[in-house]
Structures are given as structure tokens and as C-alpha cells.
Coordinates of C-alpha atoms and ligand atoms in Angstrom, one line a residue:
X1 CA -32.0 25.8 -1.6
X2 CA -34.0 27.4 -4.7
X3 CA -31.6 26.5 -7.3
X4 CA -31.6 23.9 -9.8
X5 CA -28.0 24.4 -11.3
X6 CA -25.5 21.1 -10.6
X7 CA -23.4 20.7 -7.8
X8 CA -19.6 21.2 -9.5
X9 CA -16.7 19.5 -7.4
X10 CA -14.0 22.2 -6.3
X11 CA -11.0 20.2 -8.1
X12 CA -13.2 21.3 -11.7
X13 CA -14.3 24.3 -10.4
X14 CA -10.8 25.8 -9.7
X15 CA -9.6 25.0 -13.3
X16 CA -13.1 27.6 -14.4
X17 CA -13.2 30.9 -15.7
X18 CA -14.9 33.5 -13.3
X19 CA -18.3 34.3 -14.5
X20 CA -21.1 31.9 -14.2
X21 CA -23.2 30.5 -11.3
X22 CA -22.1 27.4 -9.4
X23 CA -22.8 25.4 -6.6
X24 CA -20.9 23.9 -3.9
X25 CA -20.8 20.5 -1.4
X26 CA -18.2 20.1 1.0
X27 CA -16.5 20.3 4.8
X28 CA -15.8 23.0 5.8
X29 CA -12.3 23.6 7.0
X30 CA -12.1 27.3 8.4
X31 CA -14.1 30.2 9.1
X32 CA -12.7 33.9 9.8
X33 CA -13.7 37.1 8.5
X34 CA -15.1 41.2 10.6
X35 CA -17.7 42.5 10.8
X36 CA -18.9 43.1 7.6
X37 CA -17.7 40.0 5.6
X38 CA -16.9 36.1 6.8
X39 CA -14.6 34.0 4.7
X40 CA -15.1 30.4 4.7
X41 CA -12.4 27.5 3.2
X42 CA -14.3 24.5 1.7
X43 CA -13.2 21.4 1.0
X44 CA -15.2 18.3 -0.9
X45 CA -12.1 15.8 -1.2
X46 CA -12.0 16.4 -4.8
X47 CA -8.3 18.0 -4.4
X48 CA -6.7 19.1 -1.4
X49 CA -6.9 22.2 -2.2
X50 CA -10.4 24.3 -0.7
X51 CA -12.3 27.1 -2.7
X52 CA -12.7 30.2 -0.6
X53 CA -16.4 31.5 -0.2
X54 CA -16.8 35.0 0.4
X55 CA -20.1 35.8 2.7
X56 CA -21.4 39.6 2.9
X57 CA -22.6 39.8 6.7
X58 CA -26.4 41.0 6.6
X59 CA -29.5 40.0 8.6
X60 CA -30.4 36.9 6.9
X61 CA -26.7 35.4 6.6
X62 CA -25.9 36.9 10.3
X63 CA -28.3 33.9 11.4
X64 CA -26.6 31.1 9.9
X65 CA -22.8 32.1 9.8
X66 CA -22.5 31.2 13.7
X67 CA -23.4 27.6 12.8
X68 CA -21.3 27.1 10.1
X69 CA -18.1 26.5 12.1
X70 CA -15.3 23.7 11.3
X71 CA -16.2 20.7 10.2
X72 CA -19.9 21.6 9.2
X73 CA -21.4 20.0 5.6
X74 CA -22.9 22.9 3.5
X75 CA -24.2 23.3 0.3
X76 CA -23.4 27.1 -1.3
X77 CA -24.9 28.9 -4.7
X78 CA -22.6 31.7 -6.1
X79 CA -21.3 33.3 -8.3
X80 CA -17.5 32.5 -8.9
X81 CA -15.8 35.6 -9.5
X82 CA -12.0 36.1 -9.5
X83 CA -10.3 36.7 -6.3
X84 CA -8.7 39.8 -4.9
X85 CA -7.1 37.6 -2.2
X86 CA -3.5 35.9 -3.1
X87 CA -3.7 31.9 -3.5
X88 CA -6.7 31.5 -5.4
X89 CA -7.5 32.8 -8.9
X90 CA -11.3 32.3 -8.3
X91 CA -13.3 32.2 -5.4
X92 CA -17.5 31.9 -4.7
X93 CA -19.7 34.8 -4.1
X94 CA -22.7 32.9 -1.8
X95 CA -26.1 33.9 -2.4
X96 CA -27.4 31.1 -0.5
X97 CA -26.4 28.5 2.0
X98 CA -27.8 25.5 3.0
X99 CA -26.1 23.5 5.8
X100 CA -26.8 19.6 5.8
X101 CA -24.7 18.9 9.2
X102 CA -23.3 20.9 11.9
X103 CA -20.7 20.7 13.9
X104 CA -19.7 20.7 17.5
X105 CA -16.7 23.0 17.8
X106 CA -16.2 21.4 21.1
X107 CA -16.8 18.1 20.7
X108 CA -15.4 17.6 16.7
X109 CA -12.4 15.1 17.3
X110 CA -10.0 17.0 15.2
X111 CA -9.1 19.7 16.8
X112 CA -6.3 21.9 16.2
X113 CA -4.0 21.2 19.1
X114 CA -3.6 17.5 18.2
X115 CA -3.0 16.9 15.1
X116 CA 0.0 13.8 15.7
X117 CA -0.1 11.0 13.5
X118 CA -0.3 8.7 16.6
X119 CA -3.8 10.6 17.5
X120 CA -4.9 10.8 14.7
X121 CA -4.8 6.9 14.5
X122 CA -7.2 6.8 17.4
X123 CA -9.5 9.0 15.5
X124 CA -9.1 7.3 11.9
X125 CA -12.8 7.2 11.6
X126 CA -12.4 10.7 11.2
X127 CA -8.7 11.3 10.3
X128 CA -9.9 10.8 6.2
X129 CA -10.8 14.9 6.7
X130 CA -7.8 16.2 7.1
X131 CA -5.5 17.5 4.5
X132 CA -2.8 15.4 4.7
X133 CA -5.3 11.6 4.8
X134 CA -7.2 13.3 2.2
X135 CA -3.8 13.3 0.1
X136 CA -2.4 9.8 1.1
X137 CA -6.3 7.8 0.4
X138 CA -6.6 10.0 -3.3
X139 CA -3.0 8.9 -4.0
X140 CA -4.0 5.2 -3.1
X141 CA -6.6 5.3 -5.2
X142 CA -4.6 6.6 -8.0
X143 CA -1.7 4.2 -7.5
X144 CA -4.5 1.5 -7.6
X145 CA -5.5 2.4 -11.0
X146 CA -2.2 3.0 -12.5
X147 CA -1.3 -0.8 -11.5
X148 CA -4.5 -1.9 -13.2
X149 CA -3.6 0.6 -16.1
X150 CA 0.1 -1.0 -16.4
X151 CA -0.7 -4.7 -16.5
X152 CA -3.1 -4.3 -18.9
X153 CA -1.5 -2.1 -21.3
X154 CA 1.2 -4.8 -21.3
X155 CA -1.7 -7.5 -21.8
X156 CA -1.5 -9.1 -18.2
X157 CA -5.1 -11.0 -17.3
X158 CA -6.2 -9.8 -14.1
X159 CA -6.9 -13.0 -11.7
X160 CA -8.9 -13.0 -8.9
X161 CA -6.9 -16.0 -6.3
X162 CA -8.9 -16.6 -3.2
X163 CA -8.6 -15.1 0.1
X164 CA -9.7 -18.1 1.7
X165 CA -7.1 -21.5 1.5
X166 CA -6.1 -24.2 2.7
X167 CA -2.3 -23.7 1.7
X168 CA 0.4 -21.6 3.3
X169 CA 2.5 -20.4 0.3
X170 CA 5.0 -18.7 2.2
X171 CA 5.2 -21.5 4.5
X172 CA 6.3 -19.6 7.5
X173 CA 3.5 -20.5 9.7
X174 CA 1.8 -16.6 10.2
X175 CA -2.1 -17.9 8.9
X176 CA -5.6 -16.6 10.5
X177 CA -7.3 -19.9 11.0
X178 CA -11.0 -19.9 9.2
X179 CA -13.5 -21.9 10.9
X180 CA -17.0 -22.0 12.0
X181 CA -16.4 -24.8 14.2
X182 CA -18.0 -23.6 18.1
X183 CA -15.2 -22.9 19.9
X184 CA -16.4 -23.4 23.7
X185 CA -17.1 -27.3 22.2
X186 CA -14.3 -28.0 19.6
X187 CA -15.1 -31.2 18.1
X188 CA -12.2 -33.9 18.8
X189 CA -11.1 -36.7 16.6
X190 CA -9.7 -40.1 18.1
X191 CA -5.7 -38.3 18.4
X192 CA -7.8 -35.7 20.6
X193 CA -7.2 -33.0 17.6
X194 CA -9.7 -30.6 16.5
X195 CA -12.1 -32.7 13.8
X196 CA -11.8 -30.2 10.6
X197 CA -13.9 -32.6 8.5
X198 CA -16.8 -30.9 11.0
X199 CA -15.8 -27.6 9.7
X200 CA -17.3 -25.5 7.4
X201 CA -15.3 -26.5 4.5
X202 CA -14.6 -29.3 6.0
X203 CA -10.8 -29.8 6.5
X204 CA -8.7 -26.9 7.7
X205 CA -8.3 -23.1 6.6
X206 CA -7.1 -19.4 7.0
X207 CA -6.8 -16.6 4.9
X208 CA -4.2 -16.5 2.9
X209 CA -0.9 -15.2 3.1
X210 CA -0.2 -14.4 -1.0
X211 CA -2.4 -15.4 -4.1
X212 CA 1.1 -16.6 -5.9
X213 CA 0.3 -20.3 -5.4
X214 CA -3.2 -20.0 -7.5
X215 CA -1.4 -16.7 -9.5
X216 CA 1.1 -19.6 -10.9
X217 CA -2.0 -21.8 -12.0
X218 CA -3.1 -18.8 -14.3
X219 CA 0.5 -18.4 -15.8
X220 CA 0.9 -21.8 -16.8
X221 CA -2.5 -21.4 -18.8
X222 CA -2.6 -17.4 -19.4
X223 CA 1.1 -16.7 -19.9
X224 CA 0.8 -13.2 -18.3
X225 CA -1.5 -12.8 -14.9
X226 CA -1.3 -10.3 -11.8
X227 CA -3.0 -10.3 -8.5
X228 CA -4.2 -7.7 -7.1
X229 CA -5.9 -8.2 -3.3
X230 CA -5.7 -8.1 0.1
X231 CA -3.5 -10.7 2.4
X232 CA -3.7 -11.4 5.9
X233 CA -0.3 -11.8 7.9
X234 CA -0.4 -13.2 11.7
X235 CA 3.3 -12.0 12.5
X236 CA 3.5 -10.2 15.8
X237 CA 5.5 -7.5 14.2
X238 CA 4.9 -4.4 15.9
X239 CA 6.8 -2.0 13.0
X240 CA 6.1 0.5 10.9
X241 CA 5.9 -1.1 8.0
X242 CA 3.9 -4.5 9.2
X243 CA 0.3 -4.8 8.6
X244 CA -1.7 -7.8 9.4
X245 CA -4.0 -7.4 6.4
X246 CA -2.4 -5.6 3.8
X247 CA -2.4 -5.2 -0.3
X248 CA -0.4 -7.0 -2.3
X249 CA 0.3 -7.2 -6.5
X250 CA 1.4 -10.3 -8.1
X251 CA 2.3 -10.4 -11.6
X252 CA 3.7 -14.1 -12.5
X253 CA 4.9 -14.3 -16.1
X254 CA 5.9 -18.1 -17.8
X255 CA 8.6 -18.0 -19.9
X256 CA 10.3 -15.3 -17.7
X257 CA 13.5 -16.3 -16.2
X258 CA 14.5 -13.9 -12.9
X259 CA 16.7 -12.0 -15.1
X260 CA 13.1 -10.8 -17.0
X261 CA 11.7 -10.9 -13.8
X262 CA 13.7 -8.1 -12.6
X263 CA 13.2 -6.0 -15.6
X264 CA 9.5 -6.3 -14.8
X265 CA 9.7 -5.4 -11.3
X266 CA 12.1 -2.5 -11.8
X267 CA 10.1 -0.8 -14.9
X268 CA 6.9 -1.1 -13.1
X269 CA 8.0 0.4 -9.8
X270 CA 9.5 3.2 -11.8
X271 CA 6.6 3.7 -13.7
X272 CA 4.3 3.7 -11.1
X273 CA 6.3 6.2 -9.5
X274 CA 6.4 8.1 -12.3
X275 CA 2.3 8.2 -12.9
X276 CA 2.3 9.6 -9.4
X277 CA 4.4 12.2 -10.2
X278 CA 2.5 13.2 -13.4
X279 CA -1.0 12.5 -11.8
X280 CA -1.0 13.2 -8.8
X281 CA 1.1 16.4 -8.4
X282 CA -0.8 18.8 -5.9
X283 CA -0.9 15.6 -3.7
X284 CA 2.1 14.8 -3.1
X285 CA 3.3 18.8 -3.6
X286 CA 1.2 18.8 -0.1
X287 CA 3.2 16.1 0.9
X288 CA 6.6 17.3 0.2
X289 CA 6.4 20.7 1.4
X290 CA 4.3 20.2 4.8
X291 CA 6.4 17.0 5.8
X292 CA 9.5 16.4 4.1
X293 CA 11.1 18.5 1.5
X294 CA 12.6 15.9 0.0
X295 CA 10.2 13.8 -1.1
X296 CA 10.0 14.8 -4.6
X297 CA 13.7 14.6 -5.5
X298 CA 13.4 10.9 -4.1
X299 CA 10.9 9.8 -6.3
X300 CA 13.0 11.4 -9.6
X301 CA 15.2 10.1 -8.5
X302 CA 14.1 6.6 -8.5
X303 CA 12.3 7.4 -11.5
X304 CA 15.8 8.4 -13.1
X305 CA 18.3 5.8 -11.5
X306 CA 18.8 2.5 -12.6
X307 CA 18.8 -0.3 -9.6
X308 CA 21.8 -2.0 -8.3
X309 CA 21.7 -5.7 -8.7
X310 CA 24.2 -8.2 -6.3
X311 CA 24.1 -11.6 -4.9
X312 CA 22.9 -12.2 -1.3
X313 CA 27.1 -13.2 -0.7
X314 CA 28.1 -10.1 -2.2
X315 CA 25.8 -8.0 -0.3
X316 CA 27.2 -10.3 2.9
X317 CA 31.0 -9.0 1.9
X318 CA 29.7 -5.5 2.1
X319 CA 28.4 -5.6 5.2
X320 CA 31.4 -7.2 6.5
X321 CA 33.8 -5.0 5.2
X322 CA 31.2 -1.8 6.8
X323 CA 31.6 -4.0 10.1
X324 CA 35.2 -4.3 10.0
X325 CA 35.2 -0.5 9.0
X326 CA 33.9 0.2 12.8
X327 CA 30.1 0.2 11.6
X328 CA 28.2 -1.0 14.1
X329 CA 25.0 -2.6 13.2
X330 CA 22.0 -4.6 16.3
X331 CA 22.0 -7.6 14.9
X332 CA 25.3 -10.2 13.7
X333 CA 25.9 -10.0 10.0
X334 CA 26.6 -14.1 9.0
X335 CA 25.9 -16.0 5.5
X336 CA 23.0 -18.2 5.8
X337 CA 20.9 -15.3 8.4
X338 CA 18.1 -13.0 7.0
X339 CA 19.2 -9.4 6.4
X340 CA 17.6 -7.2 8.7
X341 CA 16.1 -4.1 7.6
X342 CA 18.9 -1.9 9.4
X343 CA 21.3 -4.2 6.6
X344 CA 19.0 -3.6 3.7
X345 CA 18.8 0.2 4.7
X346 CA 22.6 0.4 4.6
X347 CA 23.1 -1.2 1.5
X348 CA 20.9 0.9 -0.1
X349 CA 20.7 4.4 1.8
X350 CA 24.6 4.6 3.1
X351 CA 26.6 2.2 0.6
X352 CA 24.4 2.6 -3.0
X353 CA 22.8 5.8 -2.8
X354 CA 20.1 3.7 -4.3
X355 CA 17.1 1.2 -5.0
X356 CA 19.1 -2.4 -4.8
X357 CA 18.1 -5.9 -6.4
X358 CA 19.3 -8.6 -4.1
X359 CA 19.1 -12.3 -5.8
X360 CA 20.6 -15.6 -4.9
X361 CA 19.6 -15.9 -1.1
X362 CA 20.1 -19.1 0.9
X363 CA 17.5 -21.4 -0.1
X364 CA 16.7 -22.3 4.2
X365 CA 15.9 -18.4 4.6
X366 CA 13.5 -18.4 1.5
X367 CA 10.2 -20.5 0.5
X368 CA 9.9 -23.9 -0.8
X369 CA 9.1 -22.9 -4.2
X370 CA 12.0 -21.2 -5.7
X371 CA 14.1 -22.7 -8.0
X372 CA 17.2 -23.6 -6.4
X373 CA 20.3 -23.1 -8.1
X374 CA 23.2 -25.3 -9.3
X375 CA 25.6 -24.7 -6.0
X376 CA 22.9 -26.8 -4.0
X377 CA 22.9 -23.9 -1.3
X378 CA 20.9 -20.9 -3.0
X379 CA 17.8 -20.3 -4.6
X380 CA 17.0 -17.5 -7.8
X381 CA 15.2 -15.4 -5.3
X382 CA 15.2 -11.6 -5.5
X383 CA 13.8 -8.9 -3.4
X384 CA 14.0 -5.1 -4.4
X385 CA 15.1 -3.3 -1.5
X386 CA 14.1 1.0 -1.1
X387 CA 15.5 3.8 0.7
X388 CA 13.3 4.3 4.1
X389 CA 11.6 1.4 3.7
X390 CA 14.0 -1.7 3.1
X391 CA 12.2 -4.9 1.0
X392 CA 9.3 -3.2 -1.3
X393 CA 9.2 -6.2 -3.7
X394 CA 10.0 -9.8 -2.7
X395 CA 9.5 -12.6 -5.6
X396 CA 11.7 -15.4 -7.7
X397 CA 12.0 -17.6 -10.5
X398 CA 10.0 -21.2 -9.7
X399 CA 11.3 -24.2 -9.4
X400 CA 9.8 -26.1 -12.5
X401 CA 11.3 -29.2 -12.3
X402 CA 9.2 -31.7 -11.0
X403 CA 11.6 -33.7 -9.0
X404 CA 13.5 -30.8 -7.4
X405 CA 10.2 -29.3 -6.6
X406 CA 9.2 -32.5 -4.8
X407 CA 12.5 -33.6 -3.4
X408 CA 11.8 -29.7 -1.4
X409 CA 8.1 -30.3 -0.4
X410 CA 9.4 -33.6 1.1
X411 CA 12.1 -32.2 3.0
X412 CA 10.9 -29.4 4.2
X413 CA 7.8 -31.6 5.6
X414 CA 5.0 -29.8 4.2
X415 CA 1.6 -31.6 3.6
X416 CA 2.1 -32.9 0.3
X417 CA -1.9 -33.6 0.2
X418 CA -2.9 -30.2 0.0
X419 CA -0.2 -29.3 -2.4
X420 CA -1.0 -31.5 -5.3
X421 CA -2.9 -29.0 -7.2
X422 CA 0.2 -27.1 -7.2
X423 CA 2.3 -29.9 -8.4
X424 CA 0.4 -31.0 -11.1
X425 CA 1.7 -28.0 -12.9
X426 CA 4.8 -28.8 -12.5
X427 CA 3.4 -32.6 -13.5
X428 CA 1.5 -31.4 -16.8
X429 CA 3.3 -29.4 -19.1
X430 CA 5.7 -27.6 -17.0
X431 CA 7.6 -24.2 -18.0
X432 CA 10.0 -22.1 -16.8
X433 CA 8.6 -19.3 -15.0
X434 CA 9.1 -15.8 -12.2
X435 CA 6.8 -13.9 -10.4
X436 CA 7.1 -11.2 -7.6
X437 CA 4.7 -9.4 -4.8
X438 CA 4.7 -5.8 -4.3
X439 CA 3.5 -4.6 -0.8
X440 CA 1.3 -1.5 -1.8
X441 CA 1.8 -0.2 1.5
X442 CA 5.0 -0.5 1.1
X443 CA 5.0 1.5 -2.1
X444 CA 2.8 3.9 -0.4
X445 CA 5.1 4.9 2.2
X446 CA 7.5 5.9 -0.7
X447 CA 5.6 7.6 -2.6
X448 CA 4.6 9.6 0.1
X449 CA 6.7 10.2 2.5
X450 CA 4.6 8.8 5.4
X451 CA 6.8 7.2 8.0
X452 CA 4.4 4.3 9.5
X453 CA 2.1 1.6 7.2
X454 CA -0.3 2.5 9.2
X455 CA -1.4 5.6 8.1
X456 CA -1.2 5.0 4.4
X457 CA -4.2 2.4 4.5
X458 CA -7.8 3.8 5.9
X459 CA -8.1 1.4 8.7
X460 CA -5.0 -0.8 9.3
X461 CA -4.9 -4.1 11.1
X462 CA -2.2 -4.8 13.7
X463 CA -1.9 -6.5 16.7
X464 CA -4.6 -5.9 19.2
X465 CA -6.1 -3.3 16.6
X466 CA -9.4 -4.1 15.0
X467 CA -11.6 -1.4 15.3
X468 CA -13.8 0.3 12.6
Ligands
4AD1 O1 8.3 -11.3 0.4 P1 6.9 -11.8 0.5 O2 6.5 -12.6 1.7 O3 6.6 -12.6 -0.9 C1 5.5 -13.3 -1.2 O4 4.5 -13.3 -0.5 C2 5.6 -14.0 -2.5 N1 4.5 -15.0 -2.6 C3 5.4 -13.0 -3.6 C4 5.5 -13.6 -5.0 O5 6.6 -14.0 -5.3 N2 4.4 -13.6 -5.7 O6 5.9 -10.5 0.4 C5 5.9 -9.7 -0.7 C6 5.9 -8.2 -0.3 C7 7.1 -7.8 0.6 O7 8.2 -7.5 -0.2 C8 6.5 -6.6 1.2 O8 6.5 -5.5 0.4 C9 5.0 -7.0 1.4 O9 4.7 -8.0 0.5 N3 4.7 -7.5 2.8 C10 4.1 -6.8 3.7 N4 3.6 -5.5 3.7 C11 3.0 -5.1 4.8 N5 2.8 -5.8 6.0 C12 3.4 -7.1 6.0 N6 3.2 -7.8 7.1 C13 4.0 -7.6 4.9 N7 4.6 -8.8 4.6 C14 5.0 -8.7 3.3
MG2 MG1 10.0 -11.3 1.5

């Protein structure tokens, strides 16, 4: 191409006056047109929306056009002239056209006449070009910032916990073991047991299942700290809303008690909802009108509502009081169970009408960490729980007393050698302190409207899915 102007992306060049020359990079999306004139939509993933270029149909470009088809890369010089044509103010004149990759019509894995999420999943190598995937990964990065944005405005450090570890904070058992150790020739020690002393680091690890445990270390030094990283789950849960290896943001604050620490986790869900809503408008406009018209009102109204906050026991009652009101729920409602997400849902969707803070959970049903409460049979936990989506935020205030904190690590059997570390704060200077994790799938799915985890992450982990 005989130009030497700058390639402008189509998000900047929409927002120009008509008038000067440009040029163009991009996908192309759709071609149509007559005889004397072809119309072609471009898209560079700038925006989701694609700048039409106008093509007059003579010898030279009569040569080319068949080759530009869907899915093709070109390059195109203009001149960006307003439109005649409703939907666009401006649109590109080509003088010249240079195409960097064609396309097989027939062989181009996204076709028209599958477009289903579930195919799309088998294509996600590709599925990044469609509208809707271009919306969901710009919005992800955009939520990404705006967490970055809020913690520091609020003068939160930023701490990098690492992925690798030999602790399981949660302490439900659900770790991908680490090892370099050959596994057709395990090295035994004299109980017959794999020899992790022979191992790379040498004594046993996975990947961990929450930064919290090293996120606490910072606190107790930093004051303020978030996490902000992947985490790697080995649940067998086949659901929409389980990942093996998904995002996760951990702020964990000293001196907050969980009263502070809900504060926290309801203004920063509400203002990340709100950023998307001021940021990221076209997006999820996409969103909202091509899947679910809704969407939009949802997020005001989170953005607007302030959260319910109950007990564990009171939210029990409710959903007694529902059962003996003839609803019928799949699994039994008793204190001292988990709530399953078909109980969260009704609390929030069909009792509240809105986002719910649950606190107070029996401490069996909760991690060894929390600070357990006067009654001997609870724990300050608190999860936030969401329409569609059930627990978005799970955290506590910390047990800080030493002895309590031990007295649980003992009874709960838990290797107290690879835990000291994590006492000693408790051991040196101890404070009161709360923390929470926000799934960022999770808040993902809210924000837009997307109905399985696994297509709000590029390439999601699940069981018996690695690929890519
Ligand atoms: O409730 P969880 O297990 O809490 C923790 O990991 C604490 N250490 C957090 C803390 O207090 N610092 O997980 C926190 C959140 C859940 O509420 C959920 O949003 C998300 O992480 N999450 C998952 N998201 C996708 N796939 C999974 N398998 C998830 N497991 C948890
Ligand atoms: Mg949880």
C-alpha cells in the first residue's frame, strides 16, 4: 500500500469529523453490495461496533473484492466521508486495499448457522471474533483495571501471593499437586509414601487455592493489601459458574472488623459495577439488547440498592417458613448444612428482591481461620450472595487470637508444620483484622449477562477441558 498516513483504530475513528484521509486494520465481518458498488463491515476489536467501507466496483477493485469475504484481515486507505446510510455518521471511501489474510468461506469455523454458546466453546480459539466475545474479553479487561484503579485510589498495596504453595487455605482438600517427581518411578520412603524431600521443592505442593494466607502476612505489615491472580480449584463441579483455574481479588484490611469488612465489599462491587456502566456502555448496550433486555436495569439496580444483611440462622427461618409455605426446594434446608445455590437464589431473587450479605455461618461449614464467635458454634464469616449467580464474594473477620486460632488448627487436624508462618502473626504483634475474595468470573457473569463461567474467561479450565 502507497500510503504513509497512520493506521487509526475504528473506536477513534467513529468519534472523527468527515473529511480527511485515514486508514484502516481489521476483520472483516460482512460483505454485500450490486453491481456497481460492494459494502464491506470492518471490525478491529477496538469497539464492537464496525466502520462501513464503501468500494466503487471497477476493473482493478473487481479483482480483489471476491477475496475479501468474512473473516479476511485487510488494510484500507480512504477518505472518511459522512454516510448516506442510517447507523453510521461516517463511513470510508477505499482508494486502496491491501489484504494481509484471506479466508476460507468454507472452511472459517464461524459460520453463520452455528453460532450457540456451547459451539462456540469448541471453537474458543476463534470465538474472540465474534461480537458478542469481543464485548465480554474488552469488558474484562476494563473491570480488570477499574479493580486496580479502586484499590489504589483508596491506598491499598498491591501484593503479588504465590501461585505455588505448600498450604491449603481453604482447607477443603480440592489442590493440583506440583511435582517434578517421575511418575512411572515415584520415589517411596520407608511408610511406602511418595518421598517429597526428592521433589522439586522438596516437600510437597500444588497451586494454590486463594492468596489470603500470604495476603494476611501483608496486612499485618501494610495495613491495606489486595490480591489480584489466578487460583486453581480441583472440585469436580461441572456448573456454570465453576472454573478450575479462575481470578480471584483479595483485599485484607487490619483494623477492619467484618462490620467494615462489609462496607468494603459492598461499595466496591457497586462501584465496579458502576465503572462498567460509565465505561463501558456500547458493550454491554450489545449485551443487553441482543441477549437479555434486562441486563441494564440489573446492574442500576445494584448500583442503586443497598444489600440486605442477616445471620446464617435467620436466613435458615426464611427458608423454613418458604418450605412450610409449600415451596419446594432439591435439597433439605437444616442449621449446620451449606446453603445451596437454589437457597441463596431464593433468598435473594424471590424473598429480597436483592444482593444479600449472609454472616454468622456455622463454624464446621466454614475454614479454620475465621474468628469464631462468642456462642462457640459460629464463626464472623460473610458471603455476598447476587441475583443469577448466588455467592459472588466469600470472606470473614480472622481469628486473631492466638490460642483460639491454635486450639482450631489442632482440632481440625491440619499440619501445624506448614502453618507456622501463618501463626506467627498471630504470635508477633497480632491485630484484629477481615478480608474477602471476589470471584471475577463471578462478577463477570453479572455484569454481563452471560449464563455460564465459561464463556466469560478466554480459555476456561474444567474438568476434562484443557485445550489451547
Ligand atoms: O469463598 P471462597 O472459597 O473464599 C476464599 O477463597 C477466601 N480465601 C477468600 C478470602 O476471604 N480472602 O472463594 C471466594 C470466591 C467465591 O465467593 C466465588 O466468587 C469464587 O471465589 N470462586 C469461584 N469462582 C469460580 N470457580 C470456582 N471454582 C470458584 N470457587 C470460588
Ligand atoms: Mg465461599
Amino acid at each position: 500500500m502507497a500510503t504513509e498516513i497512520r493506521r487509526t483504530k475504528i473506536k477513534d475513528l467513529l468519534a472523527m469529523q468527515a473529511g480527511s484521509e485515514v486508514l484502516v486494520k481489521g476483520w472483516v465481518r460482512t460483505k454485500r453490495g450490486n453491481r456497481e458498488i460492494a459494502f464491506i463491515a470492518l471490525n478491529d476489536g477496538s469497539t464492537i461496533k464496525n466502520v462501513q467501507i464503501v468500494v466503487d466496483k471497477n476493473s482493478e477493485t473487481e479483482s480483489i473484492l471476491p477475496r475479501i469475504t468474512t473473516g479476511a484481515c485487510i488494510g484500507v486507505r480512504g477518505d472518511l466521508v459522512e454516510s448516506l446510510g442510517s447507523g453510521q455518521a461516517v463511513e470510508i471511501h477505499a482508494k486502496d486495499i491491501e489484504i494481509f489474510g484471506e479466508c476460507d468461506p468454507m472452511r472459517y469455523p464461524l459460520q453463520k448457522k452455528d453460532t450457540s454458546f456451547e459451539y462456540l466453546r469448541t471453537v474458543a480459539h476463534m470465538r474472540p471474533r465474534t461480537n458478542t466475545f469481543g464485548a465480554v474479553l474488552r469488558l474484562r479487561s476494563q473491570m480488570a483495571y477499574a479493580i486496580h484503579e479502586y484499590f489504589h485510589k483508596r491506598g491499598f498495596v498491591y501484593l503479588h501471593t504465590p501461585l505455588i504453595t505448600a498450604s491449603d487455605c481453604e482447607g477443603a482438600g480440592q489442590m493440583f499437586q506440583v511435582t517434578t517427581l517421575d511418575l512411572n518411578n515415584v520415589p517411596k520412603n520407608k511408610k511406602g509414601e511418595p518421598d517429597y524431600s526428592k521433589d522439586f521443592f522438596g516437600k510437597q505442593t500444588s497451586l494454590t487455592v486463594s492468596g489470603q494466607l500470604e495476603g494476611e502476612l501483608g496486612a499485618t505489615a501494610l495495613g491495606e493489601i489486595y490480591t489480584f491472580g489466578p487460583t486453581f480449584r480441583a472440585e469436580n463441579s461441572n456448573t456454570p459458574r465453576h472454573l478450575a483455574e479462575f481470578w480471584m481479588i483479595e483485599p485484607e484490611m487490619a483494623f477492619y472488623d467484618i462490620k467494615d469488612n462489609m462496607d468494603l465489599a459492598e461499595d466496591f462491587i457497586k462501584s465496579l459495577v458502576r465503572y462498567a456502566l460509565d465505561n463501558c456502555r456500547d458493550d454491554i448496550q450489545f449485551l443487553n439488547d441482543r441477549y437479555d433486555n434486562t441486563l441494564i436495569e440489573r446492574l442500576e439496580g445494584v448500583v442503586n440498592t443497598e444489600f440486605v444483611r442477616l445471620t446464617y440462622t435467620e436466613g435458615i427461618e426464611i427458608l423454613k417458613e418458604a418450605i412450610a409455605n409449600g415451596h419446594k426446594f432439591e435439597y433439605p434446608v437444616d442449621w449446620g448444612t451449606d446453603l445451596q445455590s437454589e437457597h441463596e437464589r431464593f433468598l435473594v431473587e424471590e424473598h429480597f428482591g436483592k444482593p444479600v450479605i449472609l454472616t454468622d455461618y456455622p463454624k464446621d461449614i466454614k475454614a479454620f481461620y475465621m474468628k469464631q464467635n462468642e456462642d462457640g458454634k459460629t464463626v464472623r464469616a460473610m458471603d455476598v450472595l447476587f441475583p443469577k449467580i448466588g455467592e459472588i464474594i466469600g470472606g470473614s473477620e480472622r481469628e486473631s487470637d492466638l490460642g483460639k486460632l491454635e486450639a482450631r488448627v489442632n482440632e481440625l487436624q491440619m499440619s501445624r508444620k506448614s502453618l507456622e508462618w501463618y501463626i506467627d502473626t498471630r504470635r508477633f504483634g497480632s491485630c484484629p483484622h477481615s478480608g474477602f475474595g471476589l470471584g471475577f468470573e463471578r462478577l463477570l457473569l453479572f455484569i454481563t449477562g452471560m449464563q455460564n463461567i465459561r464463556d466469560v474467561i478466554p480459555f476456561p479450565r474444567t474438568p476434562k477441558n484443557a485445550e489451547y
